[in-house]
Amino acid sequence: NIAQAMFELADLQPGQTVLDIGCGDGSILFVAAKKFKAKGIGIDKNPSLIMLGKVRAKLLGVADKVKLQTGNAFTTKMPQTDLITCYLFPEFQEKLEPRLLEAYPSGTKVVTHAFKYPNLKLVKTAQINKTWVYLYQVP
């Protein structure tokens, strides 16, 4: 499971908070809540996916740990978090990077699937099947 590998690479601990930018229906955050006993915040611009995710969170018994909201990563107030995850196209990540640098303190972890950030500090990589996950830190 890619999500599990991402959280293992980032050393996600129980009680920590994960922010998933472009969370879709929240699937990655459900793994964080169920397997790692973490809290999750998801932001996605598609209200239908957010609604679906809220229903799934209730069905999976993690609605108290996973909060999903409709929003735009460029205008939404970025919440406090221990770890940021994203699986976004490279051009979107490149545009998002300055926002992360502005919103988060040095040392904040960012883990991505498949696509890299151009300027964040690369800490570790792992290959899962035929894809890669990357762990960065805000410098």
Short mmCIF file of C-alpha atoms in Angstrom, two decimals:
data_model
loop_
_atom_site.label_atom_id
_atom_site.label_comp_id
_atom_site.label_asym_id
_atom_site.label_seq_id
_atom_site.Cartn_x
_atom_site.Cartn_y
_atom_site.Cartn_z
CA ASN A 1 0.00 0.00 0.00
CA ILE A 2 1.51 3.32 -1.13
CA ALA A 3 -0.13 5.36 1.65
CA GLN A 4 1.27 3.05 4.31
CA ALA A 5 4.74 3.27 2.73
CA MET A 6 4.52 7.07 2.70
CA PHE A 7 3.68 7.16 6.41
CA GLU A 8 6.39 4.64 7.29
CA LEU A 9 8.96 6.70 5.37
CA ALA A 10 7.85 9.81 7.28
CA ASP A 11 7.83 7.92 10.62
CA LEU A 12 4.27 8.98 11.39
CA GLN A 13 3.50 8.53 15.10
CA PRO A 14 0.19 8.03 16.95
CA GLY A 15 -1.51 11.31 17.75
CA GLN A 16 0.31 13.30 15.07
CA THR A 17 -1.66 15.24 12.47
CA VAL A 18 -1.44 14.71 8.71
CA LEU A 19 -2.58 17.31 6.18
CA ASP A 20 -3.44 15.86 2.77
CA ILE A 21 -3.57 18.54 0.08
CA GLY A 22 -5.77 17.40 -2.80
CA CYS A 23 -7.17 14.65 -0.58
CA GLY A 24 -9.94 13.50 -2.92
CA ASP A 25 -12.19 11.24 -0.85
CA GLY A 26 -9.69 11.07 2.03
CA SER A 27 -8.40 7.53 1.38
CA ILE A 28 -4.80 8.33 2.39
CA LEU A 29 -6.00 9.89 5.65
CA PHE A 30 -8.07 6.80 6.47
CA VAL A 31 -4.83 4.77 6.41
CA ALA A 32 -3.19 7.34 8.74
CA ALA A 33 -6.10 7.10 11.18
CA LYS A 34 -6.61 3.33 11.09
CA LYS A 35 -3.04 1.99 10.90
CA PHE A 36 -1.04 4.78 12.54
CA LYS A 37 -3.60 6.17 15.04
CA ALA A 38 -2.98 9.66 13.61
CA LYS A 39 -5.38 12.54 12.98
CA GLY A 40 -6.06 13.80 9.48
CA ILE A 41 -7.09 16.99 7.76
CA GLY A 42 -7.95 16.86 4.08
CA ILE A 43 -8.42 19.74 1.65
CA ASP A 44 -9.83 19.26 -1.83
CA LYS A 45 -11.56 21.61 -4.27
CA ASN A 46 -14.15 18.99 -5.27
CA PRO A 47 -17.15 19.14 -2.88
CA SER A 48 -18.55 15.82 -4.17
CA LEU A 49 -15.36 13.98 -3.23
CA ILE A 50 -15.34 15.66 0.19
CA MET A 51 -18.96 14.59 0.76
CA LEU A 52 -18.12 11.01 -0.27
CA GLY A 53 -15.09 11.06 2.03
CA LYS A 54 -17.17 12.20 5.01
CA VAL A 55 -19.55 9.29 4.46
CA ARG A 56 -16.64 6.85 4.12
CA ALA A 57 -15.02 8.25 7.30
CA LYS A 58 -18.23 7.51 9.23
CA LEU A 59 -18.48 4.00 7.78
CA LEU A 60 -14.84 3.29 8.65
CA GLY A 61 -15.26 4.66 12.17
CA VAL A 62 -12.69 7.44 11.79
CA ALA A 63 -14.95 10.51 11.45
CA ASP A 64 -13.67 11.72 14.84
CA LYS A 65 -10.04 11.60 13.57
CA VAL A 66 -10.37 12.70 9.94
CA LYS A 67 -11.72 16.15 9.02
CA LEU A 68 -12.31 16.82 5.33
CA GLN A 69 -13.05 20.24 3.88
CA THR A 70 -13.64 21.82 0.51
CA GLY A 71 -10.97 24.37 -0.20
CA ASN A 72 -8.25 25.72 -2.44
CA ALA A 73 -4.68 25.08 -1.30
CA PHE A 74 -3.66 28.54 -2.48
CA THR A 75 -6.29 30.48 -0.52
CA THR A 76 -7.32 28.27 2.41
CA LYS A 77 -5.66 29.02 5.75
CA MET A 78 -3.16 26.21 6.17
CA PRO A 79 -3.77 24.28 9.41
CA GLN A 80 -1.16 23.26 11.98
CA THR A 81 0.22 19.84 11.09
CA ASP A 82 3.08 17.43 11.72
CA LEU A 83 3.17 15.99 8.22
CA ILE A 84 1.94 17.11 4.80
CA THR A 85 1.09 14.56 2.12
CA CYS A 86 0.28 15.09 -1.51
CA TYR A 87 -0.04 13.15 -4.72
CA LEU A 88 -0.26 16.04 -7.16
CA PHE A 89 1.05 16.69 -10.64
CA PRO A 90 4.54 18.27 -10.75
CA GLU A 91 3.35 21.65 -12.04
CA PHE A 92 0.86 21.91 -9.15
CA GLN A 93 3.49 20.93 -6.57
CA GLU A 94 5.87 23.52 -8.00
CA LYS A 95 3.20 26.22 -7.59
CA LEU A 96 2.31 24.96 -4.10
CA GLU A 97 5.88 24.90 -2.81
CA PRO A 98 6.16 28.66 -2.00
CA ARG A 99 2.90 28.39 -0.03
CA LEU A 100 4.34 25.53 2.06
CA LEU A 101 7.55 27.49 2.67
CA GLU A 102 5.50 30.48 3.82
CA ALA A 103 3.00 28.56 5.98
CA TYR A 104 5.16 25.97 7.76
CA PRO A 105 8.20 26.14 10.02
CA SER A 106 11.57 24.66 9.18
CA GLY A 107 11.61 20.92 9.74
CA THR A 108 7.97 20.27 8.80
CA LYS A 109 7.83 16.96 6.92
CA VAL A 110 6.32 16.65 3.44
CA VAL A 111 5.86 13.23 1.82
CA THR A 112 4.88 12.78 -1.81
CA HIS A 113 4.03 9.93 -4.13
CA ALA A 114 5.61 9.79 -7.60
CA PHE A 115 6.27 13.50 -8.11
CA LYS A 116 9.05 15.65 -6.66
CA TYR A 117 9.26 19.15 -5.22
CA PRO A 118 11.92 21.31 -6.89
CA ASN A 119 13.34 23.12 -3.83
CA LEU A 120 12.33 21.40 -0.60
CA LYS A 121 15.09 19.51 1.19
CA LEU A 122 14.98 15.84 0.10
CA VAL A 123 15.54 13.62 3.14
CA LYS A 124 14.74 10.05 2.03
CA THR A 125 13.27 8.09 -0.86
CA ALA A 126 11.77 4.62 -1.14
CA GLN A 127 10.70 2.54 -4.09
CA ILE A 128 7.36 0.77 -3.69
CA ASN A 129 6.69 -1.69 -6.51
CA LYS A 130 7.33 0.49 -9.58
CA THR A 131 6.76 3.90 -8.03
CA TRP A 132 8.70 6.17 -5.70
CA VAL A 133 7.83 8.06 -2.53
CA TYR A 134 9.83 11.08 -1.41
CA LEU A 135 10.25 12.55 2.05
CA TYR A 136 11.13 16.23 2.27
CA GLN A 137 11.52 18.82 5.00
CA VAL A 138 10.70 22.49 4.85
CA PRO A 139 14.17 24.11 5.02
#
